[in-house]
Short mmCIF file of C-alpha atoms in Angstrom, two decimals:
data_model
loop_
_atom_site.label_atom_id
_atom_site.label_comp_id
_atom_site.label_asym_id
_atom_site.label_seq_id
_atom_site.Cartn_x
_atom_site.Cartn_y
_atom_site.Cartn_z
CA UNK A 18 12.33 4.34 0.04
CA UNK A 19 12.06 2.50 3.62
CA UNK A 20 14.45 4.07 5.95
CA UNK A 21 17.90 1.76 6.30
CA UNK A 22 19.80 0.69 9.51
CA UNK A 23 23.19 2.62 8.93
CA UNK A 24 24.72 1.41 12.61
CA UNK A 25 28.20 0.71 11.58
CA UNK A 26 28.78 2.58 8.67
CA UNK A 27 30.81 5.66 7.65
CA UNK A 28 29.44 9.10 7.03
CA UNK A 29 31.20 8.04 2.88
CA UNK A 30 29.35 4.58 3.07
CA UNK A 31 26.31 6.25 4.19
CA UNK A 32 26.51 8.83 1.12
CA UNK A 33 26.66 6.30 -1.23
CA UNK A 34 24.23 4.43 -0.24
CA UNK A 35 21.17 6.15 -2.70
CA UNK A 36 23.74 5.51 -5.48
CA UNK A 37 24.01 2.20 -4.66
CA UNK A 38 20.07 1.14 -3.95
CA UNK A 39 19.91 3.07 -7.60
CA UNK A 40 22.11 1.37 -9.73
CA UNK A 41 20.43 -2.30 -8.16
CA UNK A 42 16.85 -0.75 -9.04
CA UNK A 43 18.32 -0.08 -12.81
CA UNK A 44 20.11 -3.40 -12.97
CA UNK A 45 17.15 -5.11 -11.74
CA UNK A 46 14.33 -3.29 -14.13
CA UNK A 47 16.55 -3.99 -17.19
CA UNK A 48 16.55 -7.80 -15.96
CA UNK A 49 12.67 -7.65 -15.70
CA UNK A 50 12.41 -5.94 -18.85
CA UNK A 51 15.01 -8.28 -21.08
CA UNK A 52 12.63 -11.29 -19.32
CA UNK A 53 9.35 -10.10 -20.07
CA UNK A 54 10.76 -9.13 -24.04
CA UNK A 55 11.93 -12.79 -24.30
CA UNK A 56 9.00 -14.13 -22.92
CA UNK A 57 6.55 -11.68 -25.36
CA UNK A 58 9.51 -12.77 -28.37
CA UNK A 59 8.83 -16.49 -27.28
CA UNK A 60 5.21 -16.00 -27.29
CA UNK A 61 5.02 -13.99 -30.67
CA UNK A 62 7.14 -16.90 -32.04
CA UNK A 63 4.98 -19.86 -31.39
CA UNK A 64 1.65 -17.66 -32.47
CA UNK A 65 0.42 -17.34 -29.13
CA UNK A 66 -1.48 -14.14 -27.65
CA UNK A 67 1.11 -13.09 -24.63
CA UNK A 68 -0.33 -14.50 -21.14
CA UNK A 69 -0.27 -12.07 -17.74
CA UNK A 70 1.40 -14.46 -15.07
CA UNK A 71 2.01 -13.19 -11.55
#
């Protein structure tokens, strides 16, 4: 990971900040993933090969 400004926080804040970056990585991935099974669900429902979009 990139390094992070940490200028005005406490030694605790600073500790928990890999936690925190963590737990937003997970929530985030399981948001991709849920999105790209609906979208592959969607797909599969109308009889369509799933499409790569960027």
């Amino acid at each position: 990971l990139p390094p992070v400004p940490t200028r005005g926080l406490s030694r605790q804040e600073v500790q928990e900040l890999p936690q925190q970056v963590f737990e937003l990585i997970q929530a985030n991935l399981k948001e991709m993933q849920a999105r790209n099974h609906r979208a592959a669900a969607y797909s599969a429902s109308r009889d369509h090969r799933p499409t790569v979009s960027s």
